[in-house]
PDB file of C-alpha atoms in Angstrom:
ATOM      1  CA  MET A 629      19.923  31.574 -34.355  1.00 39.00           C
ATOM      2  CA  LYS A 630      20.757  27.921 -34.051  1.00 37.00           C
ATOM      3  CA  THR A 631      23.747  26.613 -35.897  1.00 36.00           C
ATOM      4  CA  LEU A 632      23.275  24.077 -38.648  1.00 33.00           C
ATOM      5  CA  LEU A 633      26.273  21.852 -39.184  1.00 34.00           C
ATOM      6  CA  ILE A 634      26.167  18.953 -41.607  1.00 33.00           C
ATOM      7  CA  LEU A 635      29.142  16.696 -42.090  1.00 32.00           C
ATOM      8  CA  PHE A 636      28.495  14.600 -45.187  1.00 31.00           C
ATOM      9  CA  VAL A 637      29.199  10.933 -44.779  1.00 32.00           C
ATOM     10  CA  PHE A 638      30.742   8.961 -47.613  1.00 28.00           C
ATOM     11  CA  THR A 639      28.653   5.839 -47.743  1.00 30.00           C
ATOM     12  CA  THR A 640      26.507   3.830 -50.137  1.00 30.00           C
ATOM     13  CA  ILE A 641      23.163   4.192 -48.394  1.00 31.00           C
ATOM     14  CA  SER A 642      19.984   5.898 -49.402  1.00 29.00           C
ATOM     15  CA  PHE A 643      16.326   5.152 -48.813  1.00 29.00           C
ATOM     16  CA  ALA A 644      14.502   2.715 -51.093  1.00 31.00           C
ATOM     17  CA  ASP A 645      10.797   2.050 -51.357  1.00 33.00           C
ATOM     18  CA  ASP A 646      11.319  -1.192 -49.425  1.00 33.00           C
ATOM     19  CA  PRO A 647      12.303  -0.215 -45.828  1.00 35.00           C
ATOM     20  CA  ASN A 648      13.949  -3.617 -45.419  1.00 34.00           C
ATOM     21  CA  ARG A 649      16.544  -2.824 -48.046  1.00 32.00           C
ATOM     22  CA  LEU A 650      18.665   0.313 -48.243  1.00 33.00           C
ATOM     23  CA  TYR A 651      20.977   0.748 -51.143  1.00 33.00           C
ATOM     24  CA  SER A 652      22.269   3.397 -53.504  1.00 35.00           C
ATOM     25  CA  THR A 653      25.185   4.440 -55.636  1.00 37.00           C
ATOM     26  CA  LYS A 654      25.278   7.832 -53.924  1.00 42.00           C
ATOM     27  CA  GLN A 655      28.538   8.971 -52.336  1.00 46.00           C
ATOM     28  CA  SER A 656      26.964  11.012 -49.524  1.00 57.00           C
ATOM     29  CA  LEU A 657      23.780  11.510 -47.540  1.00 57.00           C
ATOM     30  CA  SER A 658      21.644  14.471 -48.455  1.00 65.00           C
ATOM     31  CA  PHE A 659      20.132  16.862 -45.917  1.00 63.00           C
ATOM     32  CA  GLU A 660      16.676  15.306 -46.404  1.00 68.00           C
ATOM     33  CA  GLU A 661      18.067  11.811 -45.853  1.00 62.00           C
ATOM     34  CA  LEU A 662      19.798  12.878 -42.656  1.00 58.00           C
ATOM     35  CA  LYS A 663      16.611  14.561 -41.504  1.00 59.00           C
ATOM     36  CA  LYS A 664      14.637  11.383 -42.141  1.00 60.00           C
ATOM     37  CA  ILE A 665      17.128   9.294 -40.186  1.00 56.00           C
ATOM     38  CA  CYS A 666      16.775  11.573 -37.172  1.00 57.00           C
ATOM     39  CA  SER A 667      12.985  11.738 -37.270  1.00 59.00           C
ATOM     40  CA  THR A 668      11.997   8.162 -38.116  1.00 71.00           C
ATOM     41  CA  LYS A 669      11.517   5.251 -35.759  1.00 83.00           C
ATOM     42  CA  ILE A 670      13.496   2.133 -36.505  1.00 89.00           C
ATOM     43  CA  VAL A 671      12.214  -1.419 -36.081  1.00 94.00           C
ATOM     44  CA  ASP A 672      13.855  -4.796 -35.563  1.00 97.00           C
ATOM     45  CA  THR A 673      14.169  -7.385 -38.341  1.00 97.00           C
ATOM     46  CA  VAL A 674      14.288 -11.186 -38.416  1.00 98.00           C
ATOM     47  CA  TYR A 675      15.361 -13.150 -41.472  1.00 98.00           C
ATOM     48  CA  THR A 676      14.130 -16.172 -43.399  1.00 98.00           C
ATOM     49  CA  LEU A 677      15.763 -18.541 -45.858  1.00 98.00           C
ATOM     50  CA  SER A 678      12.347 -19.218 -47.390  1.00 98.00           C
ATOM     51  CA  ASP A 679      11.581 -17.817 -50.818  1.00 98.00           C
ATOM     52  CA  TYR A 680       8.226 -16.422 -49.678  1.00 98.00           C
ATOM     53  CA  PHE A 681       6.551 -15.048 -46.584  1.00 98.00           C
ATOM     54  CA  VAL A 682       3.115 -13.642 -45.873  1.00 98.00           C
ATOM     55  CA  GLU A 683       2.085 -10.447 -44.110  1.00 98.00           C
ATOM     56  CA  ILE A 684      -1.490 -10.016 -42.866  1.00 98.00           C
ATOM     57  CA  ASP A 685      -2.789  -6.558 -41.956  1.00 98.00           C
ATOM     58  CA  LEU A 686      -5.845  -7.143 -39.768  1.00 98.00           C
ATOM     59  CA  SER A 687      -6.784  -3.456 -39.886  1.00 97.00           C
ATOM     60  CA  LYS A 688      -7.163  -3.615 -43.674  1.00 98.00           C
ATOM     61  CA  GLN A 689      -8.226  -7.269 -44.010  1.00 98.00           C
ATOM     62  CA  THR A 690      -5.478  -7.542 -46.580  1.00 98.00           C
ATOM     63  CA  GLY A 691      -2.663 -10.008 -47.154  1.00 98.00           C
ATOM     64  CA  TYR A 692       0.687  -9.509 -48.870  1.00 98.00           C
ATOM     65  CA  LEU A 693       2.724 -12.324 -50.386  1.00 98.00           C
ATOM     66  CA  HIS A 694       6.380 -11.253 -50.291  1.00 98.00           C
ATOM     67  CA  SER A 695       8.685 -12.955 -52.765  1.00 98.00           C
ATOM     68  CA  ARG A 696      12.434 -13.265 -53.014  1.00 97.00           C
ATOM     69  CA  PHE A 697      12.040 -13.152 -56.796  1.00 94.00           C
ATOM     70  CA  ASP A 698       8.939 -11.141 -57.708  1.00 92.00           C
ATOM     71  CA  SER A 699       6.953  -8.080 -56.697  1.00 94.00           C
ATOM     72  CA  ILE A 700       4.608  -8.181 -53.705  1.00 97.00           C
ATOM     73  CA  LYS A 701       1.214  -9.768 -54.399  1.00 97.00           C
ATOM     74  CA  THR A 702      -1.807  -8.309 -52.573  1.00 98.00           C
ATOM     75  CA  PHE A 703      -4.810 -10.475 -51.736  1.00 98.00           C
ATOM     76  CA  LYS A 704      -8.014 -10.116 -49.719  1.00 98.00           C
ATOM     77  CA  VAL A 705      -8.659 -11.940 -46.451  1.00 98.00           C
ATOM     78  CA  SER A 706     -11.340 -12.301 -43.805  1.00 98.00           C
ATOM     79  CA  THR A 707     -10.020 -12.997 -40.317  1.00 98.00           C
ATOM     80  CA  GLY A 708     -11.398 -13.999 -36.921  1.00 96.00           C
ATOM     81  CA  THR A 709     -14.039 -12.172 -34.924  1.00 95.00           C
ATOM     82  CA  LYS A 710     -15.560 -12.501 -31.456  1.00 93.00           C
ATOM     83  CA  LYS A 711     -18.946 -11.489 -32.845  1.00 92.00           C
ATOM     84  CA  ILE A 712     -19.812 -15.050 -33.810  1.00 91.00           C
ATOM     85  CA  LYS A 713     -20.277 -18.008 -31.475  1.00 88.00           C
ATOM     86  CA  ASP A 714     -16.962 -19.529 -30.357  1.00 86.00           C
ATOM     87  CA  GLY A 715     -15.128 -16.983 -32.504  1.00 90.00           C
ATOM     88  CA  ILE A 716     -11.810 -15.345 -31.572  1.00 94.00           C
ATOM     89  CA  GLU A 717      -9.764 -12.552 -33.099  1.00 96.00           C
ATOM     90  CA  THR A 718      -6.814 -13.742 -35.148  1.00 97.00           C
ATOM     91  CA  ASN A 719      -3.687 -13.392 -33.019  1.00 97.00           C
ATOM     92  CA  THR A 720      -0.945 -10.950 -33.938  1.00 98.00           C
ATOM     93  CA  GLY A 721       2.665 -12.101 -34.002  1.00 98.00           C
ATOM     94  CA  ILE A 722       5.262 -13.737 -36.192  1.00 98.00           C
ATOM     95  CA  PHE A 723       4.464 -17.363 -36.960  1.00 98.00           C
ATOM     96  CA  VAL A 724       5.582 -19.928 -39.534  1.00 98.00           C
ATOM     97  CA  ILE A 725       3.722 -22.500 -41.597  1.00 98.00           C
ATOM     98  CA  GLN A 726       3.544 -25.611 -39.407  1.00 97.00           C
ATOM     99  CA  HIS A 727       1.099 -27.821 -41.322  1.00 95.00           C
ATOM    100  CA  LYS A 728      -0.271 -28.130 -44.851  1.00 96.00           C
ATOM    101  CA  ALA A 729      -3.077 -30.134 -46.406  1.00 96.00           C
ATOM    102  CA  SER A 730      -4.870 -29.629 -49.716  1.00 95.00           C
ATOM    103  CA  LYS A 731      -8.085 -30.704 -47.934  1.00 92.00           C
ATOM    104  CA  TRP A 732      -8.686 -30.587 -44.202  1.00 84.00           C
ATOM    105  CA  TYR A 733     -11.853 -31.078 -42.187  1.00 84.00           C
ATOM    106  CA  SER A 734     -12.516 -28.984 -39.087  1.00 74.00           C
ATOM    107  CA  THR A 735     -13.312 -31.273 -36.157  1.00 69.00           C
ATOM    108  CA  GLN A 736     -14.365 -28.252 -34.097  1.00 66.00           C
ATOM    109  CA  PHE A 737     -16.887 -26.775 -36.523  1.00 58.00           C
ATOM    110  CA  ASP A 738     -19.115 -29.502 -37.958  1.00 60.00           C
ATOM    111  CA  SER A 739     -16.389 -31.092 -40.084  1.00 68.00           C
ATOM    112  CA  THR A 740     -16.296 -28.068 -42.409  1.00 82.00           C
ATOM    113  CA  LEU A 741     -14.154 -28.728 -45.480  1.00 91.00           C
ATOM    114  CA  MET A 742     -11.179 -26.368 -45.631  1.00 92.00           C
ATOM    115  CA  LEU A 743      -9.258 -26.147 -48.895  1.00 96.00           C
ATOM    116  CA  HIS A 744      -5.542 -25.359 -49.187  1.00 97.00           C
ATOM    117  CA  TRP A 745      -5.128 -25.509 -45.402  1.00 97.00           C
ATOM    118  CA  MET A 746      -1.910 -23.955 -44.031  1.00 97.00           C
ATOM    119  CA  GLY A 747      -1.805 -23.899 -40.235  1.00 96.00           C
ATOM    120  CA  PHE A 748       0.504 -21.578 -38.308  1.00 97.00           C
ATOM    121  CA  ASN A 749      -0.973 -20.851 -34.836  1.00 96.00           C
ATOM    122  CA  TYR A 750      -2.340 -24.116 -33.433  1.00 93.00           C
ATOM    123  CA  GLY A 751      -5.805 -24.411 -35.036  1.00 90.00           C
ATOM    124  CA  ILE A 752      -5.439 -21.075 -36.827  1.00 95.00           C
ATOM    125  CA  GLY A 753      -4.313 -20.974 -40.424  1.00 96.00           C
ATOM    126  CA  PHE A 754      -5.053 -19.976 -44.011  1.00 97.00           C
ATOM    127  CA  HIS A 755      -7.771 -21.763 -45.908  1.00 97.00           C
ATOM    128  CA  ALA A 756     -10.435 -21.427 -48.571  1.00 96.00           C
ATOM    129  CA  LEU A 757     -13.969 -22.846 -48.455  1.00 95.00           C
ATOM    130  CA  ALA A 758     -15.958 -24.956 -50.912  1.00 92.00           C
ATOM    131  CA  GLY A 759     -18.590 -22.340 -51.714  1.00 90.00           C
ATOM    132  CA  LYS A 760     -18.236 -18.702 -52.697  1.00 92.00           C
ATOM    133  CA  SER A 761     -20.753 -17.068 -50.364  1.00 94.00           C
ATOM    134  CA  TYR A 762     -17.911 -15.942 -48.070  1.00 95.00           C
ATOM    135  CA  TYR A 763     -16.171 -14.063 -50.902  1.00 96.00           C
ATOM    136  CA  LYS A 764     -18.221 -10.954 -50.119  1.00 96.00           C
ATOM    137  CA  TYR A 765     -16.438 -10.649 -46.768  1.00 97.00           C
ATOM    138  CA  LEU A 766     -12.918 -10.927 -48.166  1.00 97.00           C
ATOM    139  CA  GLY A 767     -11.149  -7.613 -47.767  1.00 97.00           C
ATOM    140  CA  ASN A 768     -14.215  -6.084 -46.157  1.00 96.00           C
ATOM    141  CA  LYS A 769     -15.133  -7.726 -42.864  1.00 95.00           C
ATOM    142  CA  THR A 770     -13.962 -10.209 -40.245  1.00 96.00           C
ATOM    143  CA  SER A 771     -16.114 -13.326 -40.459  1.00 94.00           C
ATOM    144  CA  SER A 772     -14.194 -16.436 -39.375  1.00 94.00           C
ATOM    145  CA  HIS A 773     -13.810 -18.254 -36.063  1.00 91.00           C
ATOM    146  CA  GLY A 774     -10.139 -17.223 -36.011  1.00 94.00           C
ATOM    147  CA  CYS A 775      -8.617 -18.471 -39.244  1.00 96.00           C
ATOM    148  CA  VAL A 776      -7.532 -16.360 -42.202  1.00 98.00           C
ATOM    149  CA  ARG A 777     -10.000 -17.074 -44.988  1.00 97.00           C
ATOM    150  CA  ILE A 778      -8.815 -16.553 -48.542  1.00 98.00           C
ATOM    151  CA  SER A 779     -10.256 -17.165 -51.990  1.00 98.00           C
ATOM    152  CA  ARG A 780      -9.757 -20.538 -53.627  1.00 97.00           C
ATOM    153  CA  GLU A 781      -7.665 -18.883 -56.329  1.00 97.00           C
ATOM    154  CA  ASP A 782      -5.326 -17.227 -53.812  1.00 98.00           C
ATOM    155  CA  GLY A 783      -5.328 -20.363 -51.671  1.00 97.00           C
ATOM    156  CA  LYS A 784      -4.064 -22.436 -54.559  1.00 97.00           C
ATOM    157  CA  GLU A 785      -1.205 -19.997 -55.239  1.00 97.00           C
ATOM    158  CA  LEU A 786      -0.190 -19.617 -51.600  1.00 98.00           C
ATOM    159  CA  PHE A 787      -0.326 -23.371 -51.057  1.00 98.00           C
ATOM    160  CA  SER A 788       2.101 -23.916 -53.938  1.00 97.00           C
ATOM    161  CA  LYS A 789       4.568 -21.275 -52.737  1.00 97.00           C
ATOM    162  CA  LEU A 790       4.525 -21.420 -48.930  1.00 97.00           C
ATOM    163  CA  ASN A 791       6.603 -24.311 -47.641  1.00 96.00           C
ATOM    164  CA  TYR A 792       6.981 -25.479 -44.060  1.00 96.00           C
ATOM    165  CA  GLY A 793       8.741 -22.741 -42.091  1.00 97.00           C
ATOM    166  CA  ALA A 794       7.609 -19.884 -44.353  1.00 98.00           C
ATOM    167  CA  PRO A 795       6.992 -16.909 -42.016  1.00 98.00           C
ATOM    168  CA  VAL A 796       3.600 -15.318 -41.390  1.00 98.00           C
ATOM    169  CA  LEU A 797       3.571 -11.781 -39.965  1.00 98.00           C
ATOM    170  CA  VAL A 798       0.187 -10.753 -38.513  1.00 98.00           C
ATOM    171  CA  HIS A 799      -0.315  -7.183 -37.296  1.00 98.00           C
ATOM    172  CA  LYS A 800      -2.869  -4.397 -36.981  1.00 97.00           C
ATOM    173  CA  GLY A 801      -1.113  -1.810 -39.109  1.00 95.00           C
ATOM    174  CA  GLU A 802       2.024  -1.315 -37.011  1.00 94.00           C
ATOM    175  CA  THR A 803       4.756  -3.649 -35.842  1.00 96.00           C
ATOM    176  CA  ALA A 804       8.059  -3.221 -34.015  1.00 97.00           C
ATOM    177  CA  ILE A 805       9.606  -6.116 -35.919  1.00 97.00           C
ATOM    178  CA  ARG A 806       9.646  -7.042 -39.569  1.00 97.00           C
ATOM    179  CA  ILE A 807      10.766  -9.901 -41.791  1.00 98.00           C
ATOM    180  CA  SER A 808      13.349  -9.839 -44.555  1.00 97.00           C
ATOM    181  CA  PHE A 809      14.966 -12.402 -46.824  1.00 98.00           C
ATOM    182  CA  ALA A 810      18.304 -13.811 -45.702  1.00 97.00           C
ATOM    183  CA  ASP A 811      21.209 -14.133 -48.096  1.00 97.00           C
ATOM    184  CA  LYS A 812      21.472 -17.888 -48.643  1.00 96.00           C
ATOM    185  CA  SER A 813      25.171 -17.614 -49.468  1.00 96.00           C
ATOM    186  CA  SER A 814      26.040 -15.846 -46.201  1.00 95.00           C
ATOM    187  CA  ASN A 815      26.902 -17.377 -42.828  1.00 94.00           C
ATOM    188  CA  GLU A 816      26.548 -14.157 -40.848  1.00 95.00           C
ATOM    189  CA  TYR A 817      23.180 -15.072 -39.301  1.00 97.00           C
ATOM    190  CA  LYS A 818      22.597 -16.185 -35.713  1.00 97.00           C
ATOM    191  CA  TYR A 819      20.266 -19.064 -34.912  1.00 98.00           C
ATOM    192  CA  TYR A 820      18.490 -19.360 -31.555  1.00 98.00           C
ATOM    193  CA  ASP A 821      16.556 -22.454 -30.543  1.00 98.00           C
ATOM    194  CA  SER A 822      12.858 -22.341 -29.646  1.00 97.00           C
ATOM    195  CA  GLU A 823      13.618 -21.833 -25.946  1.00 97.00           C
ATOM    196  CA  ASN A 824      16.012 -18.930 -26.334  1.00 98.00           C
ATOM    197  CA  LEU A 825      14.534 -17.130 -29.350  1.00 98.00           C
ATOM    198  CA  PRO A 826      11.615 -15.525 -27.414  1.00 97.00           C
ATOM    199  CA  LYS A 827      14.065 -14.368 -24.730  1.00 97.00           C
ATOM    200  CA  GLU A 828      16.340 -12.767 -27.312  1.00 97.00           C
ATOM    201  CA  ILE A 829      13.418 -11.073 -29.075  1.00 98.00           C
ATOM    202  CA  LYS A 830      12.251  -9.689 -25.720  1.00 97.00           C
ATOM    203  CA  ARG A 831      15.748  -8.343 -25.012  1.00 97.00           C
ATOM    204  CA  ARG A 832      15.894  -6.646 -28.401  1.00 97.00           C
ATOM    205  CA  MET A 833      12.427  -5.141 -27.921  1.00 97.00           C
ATOM    206  CA  ASN A 834      13.454  -3.680 -24.559  1.00 96.00           C
ATOM    207  CA  HIS A 835      16.388  -1.932 -26.221  1.00 95.00           C
ATOM    208  CA  LEU A 836      14.086  -0.592 -28.943  1.00 95.00           C
ATOM    209  CA  TYR A 837      11.799   0.851 -26.279  1.00 96.00           C
ATOM    210  CA  LYS A 838      14.682   2.354 -24.261  1.00 93.00           C
ATOM    211  CA  GLY A 839      16.415   3.840 -27.302  1.00 91.00           C
ATOM    212  CA  SER A 840      19.546   1.696 -26.953  1.00 90.00           C
ATOM    213  CA  PHE A 841      18.886  -0.728 -29.829  1.00 92.00           C
ATOM    214  CA  LEU A 842      21.789   0.420 -32.013  1.00 86.00           C
ATOM    215  CA  ASN A 843      24.258  -0.054 -29.179  1.00 86.00           C
ATOM    216  CA  PHE A 844      23.283  -3.517 -27.976  1.00 90.00           C
ATOM    217  CA  VAL A 845      21.721  -5.325 -30.951  1.00 92.00           C
ATOM    218  CA  ASN A 846      24.058  -6.445 -33.715  1.00 89.00           C
ATOM    219  CA  GLU A 847      23.050  -9.968 -34.740  1.00 94.00           C
ATOM    220  CA  LYS A 848      20.888 -11.001 -37.657  1.00 96.00           C
ATOM    221  CA  ILE A 849      18.478 -13.700 -36.483  1.00 97.00           C
ATOM    222  CA  LEU A 850      17.176 -16.564 -38.614  1.00 98.00           C
ATOM    223  CA  ILE A 851      13.700 -18.019 -38.088  1.00 98.00           C
ATOM    224  CA  ASP A 852      12.105 -21.255 -39.302  1.00 97.00           C
ATOM    225  CA  ASN A 853       9.640 -23.936 -38.183  1.00 95.00           C
ATOM    226  CA  LYS A 854      12.131 -25.358 -35.671  1.00 96.00           C
ATOM    227  CA  ASN A 855      12.748 -22.282 -33.533  1.00 97.00           C
ATOM    228  CA  ILE A 856       9.286 -20.739 -33.907  1.00 98.00           C
ATOM    229  CA  THR A 857       6.551 -22.838 -32.351  1.00 97.00           C
ATOM    230  CA  HIS A 858       2.781 -22.575 -32.773  1.00 97.00           C
ATOM    231  CA  ASP A 859       2.873 -19.793 -30.147  1.00 97.00           C
ATOM    232  CA  GLY A 860       4.861 -17.583 -32.490  1.00 98.00           C
ATOM    233  CA  ILE A 861       6.914 -14.604 -31.289  1.00 97.00           C
ATOM    234  CA  SER A 862       5.773 -11.140 -30.315  1.00 97.00           C
ATOM    235  CA  ILE A 863       5.766  -8.277 -32.816  1.00 98.00           C
ATOM    236  CA  GLY A 864       6.219  -5.813 -29.944  1.00 97.00           C
ATOM    237  CA  ASP A 865       4.466  -2.486 -29.520  1.00 97.00           C
ATOM    238  CA  PHE A 866       5.424   0.041 -32.171  1.00 96.00           C
ATOM    239  CA  ASN A 867       4.038   2.889 -30.044  1.00 95.00           C
ATOM    240  CA  LYS A 868       6.610   2.119 -27.345  1.00 96.00           C
ATOM    241  CA  VAL A 869       9.586   2.297 -29.706  1.00 95.00           C
ATOM    242  CA  ALA A 870      11.799   5.255 -28.820  1.00 92.00           C
ATOM    243  CA  PRO A 871      11.691   7.903 -31.570  1.00 86.00           C
ATOM    244  CA  ARG A 872      15.413   8.520 -31.038  1.00 82.00           C
ATOM    245  CA  GLN A 873      17.943   5.707 -30.736  1.00 83.00           C
ATOM    246  CA  ARG A 874      21.151   6.667 -28.927  1.00 79.00           C
ATOM    247  CA  ILE A 875      24.384   5.962 -30.763  1.00 72.00           C
ATOM    248  CA  TYR A 876      27.853   5.714 -29.257  1.00 63.00           C
ATOM    249  CA  PRO A 877      30.732   6.460 -29.330  1.00 53.00           C
ATOM    250  CA  ASP A 878      30.147  10.182 -29.359  1.00 45.00           C
ATOM    251  CA  TYR A 879      33.047  10.936 -31.691  1.00 38.00           C
ATOM    252  CA  LEU A 880      32.798  11.010 -35.477  1.00 38.00           C
ATOM    253  CA  PHE A 881      29.287  12.386 -35.523  1.00 40.00           C
ATOM    254  CA  ILE A 882      26.951  14.509 -37.534  1.00 40.00           C
ATOM    255  CA  GLU A 883      25.107  17.163 -35.592  1.00 41.00           C
ATOM    256  CA  ILE A 884      21.878  18.485 -37.074  1.00 38.00           C
ATOM    257  CA  THR A 885      20.271  21.376 -35.269  1.00 38.00           C
ATOM    258  CA  ILE A 886      17.076  22.734 -36.744  1.00 41.00           C
ATOM    259  CA  PRO A 887      13.979  24.080 -34.936  1.00 42.00           C
ATOM    260  CA  GLU A 888      11.834  20.964 -35.307  1.00 47.00           C
ATOM    261  CA  ILE A 889      14.530  18.361 -34.673  1.00 44.00           C
ATOM    262  CA  LYS A 890      16.628  18.048 -31.532  1.00 47.00           C
ATOM    263  CA  ALA A 891      20.350  17.596 -32.138  1.00 45.00           C
ATOM    264  CA  GLU A 892      21.444  13.972 -32.469  1.00 47.00           C
ATOM    265  CA  LEU A 893      24.830  12.248 -32.390  1.00 45.00           C
ATOM    266  CA  ILE A 894      25.237   9.965 -35.387  1.00 45.00           C
ATOM    267  CA  PRO A 895      28.535   8.173 -36.098  1.00 47.00           C
ATOM    268  CA  VAL A 896      29.897   8.574 -39.595  1.00 44.00           C
ATOM    269  CA  ASN A 897      30.886   4.937 -40.048  1.00 47.00           C
ATOM    270  CA  TYR A 898      27.785   3.348 -38.570  1.00 47.00           C
ATOM    271  CA  PHE A 899      25.324   3.361 -41.439  1.00 46.00           C
ATOM    272  CA  SER A 900      24.970   0.039 -43.218  1.00 47.00           C
ATOM    273  CA  ILE A 901      22.393  -2.166 -44.879  1.00 42.00           C
ATOM    274  CA  GLU A 902      21.909  -3.976 -41.565  1.00 49.00           C
ATOM    275  CA  LYS A 903      20.746  -0.884 -39.689  1.00 48.00           C
ATOM    276  CA  LEU A 904      17.293  -0.344 -41.115  1.00 43.00           C
ATOM    277  CA  PHE A 905      15.294   2.805 -40.741  1.00 47.00           C
ATOM    278  CA  ALA A 906      11.677   1.817 -41.307  1.00 45.00           C
ATOM    279  CA  SER A 907       9.156   4.155 -42.896  1.00 43.00           C
ATOM    280  CA  THR A 908       6.121   5.158 -40.834  1.00 42.00           C
ATOM    281  CA  ASP A 909       4.043   5.834 -43.954  1.00 44.00           C
TER     282      ASP A 909
END
């Protein structure tokens, strides 16, 4: 029979509904919490000083407006498809709002009037249309030439809240990197320019894939419309993320040995708000 040894760690962490924030008044980690830590993939995080950012799930044709102040707002979208002439699929990645106009005419597609235009990936952006015939596709089907179509009501709200530099995370249900709100009163964040940011993100992704992320990634990175260009940055491949991240040094550890989980070395003093264990739900 395998030995089960749990050394409780005195810390202030537990899992919250929001995987980007871990906090609790507990004095120790429970067995279930330790089990979750050992069996859950972690993802990287970049930070924004903006008060809002948007997440678009292409697989669900759904958008989420994240707020520093309020609960998450869900809204319906209709994104790009190759099934129409000159159409493309909306690109995945992390982008930021680069351009805004309450009214904008498409020079590529017969001067179509786009309302509440917010561009983030060259000619790709959020916008509403003058009529309502496209509403039937929102939340149900891809129908645009590449942009993220939204209702006029949602467009008006997003336009009022998303300033230049507000992040836009576009994915297909899984991502190896997420966005969180930076503490505006803190100076602990690292800023990379537009040339070096993609290189640093690539380095961090490689460590995620190899299982060495917790040993070689310590900085919190800020993003805005100066270091993220229209190209955006990669969200990585969640399927390549190592299910176990190695942690050193190998002293001060908790060893959990149960049939379904291989023993892991976890340092007692390592857990903190900065080391995020993302839910796969």
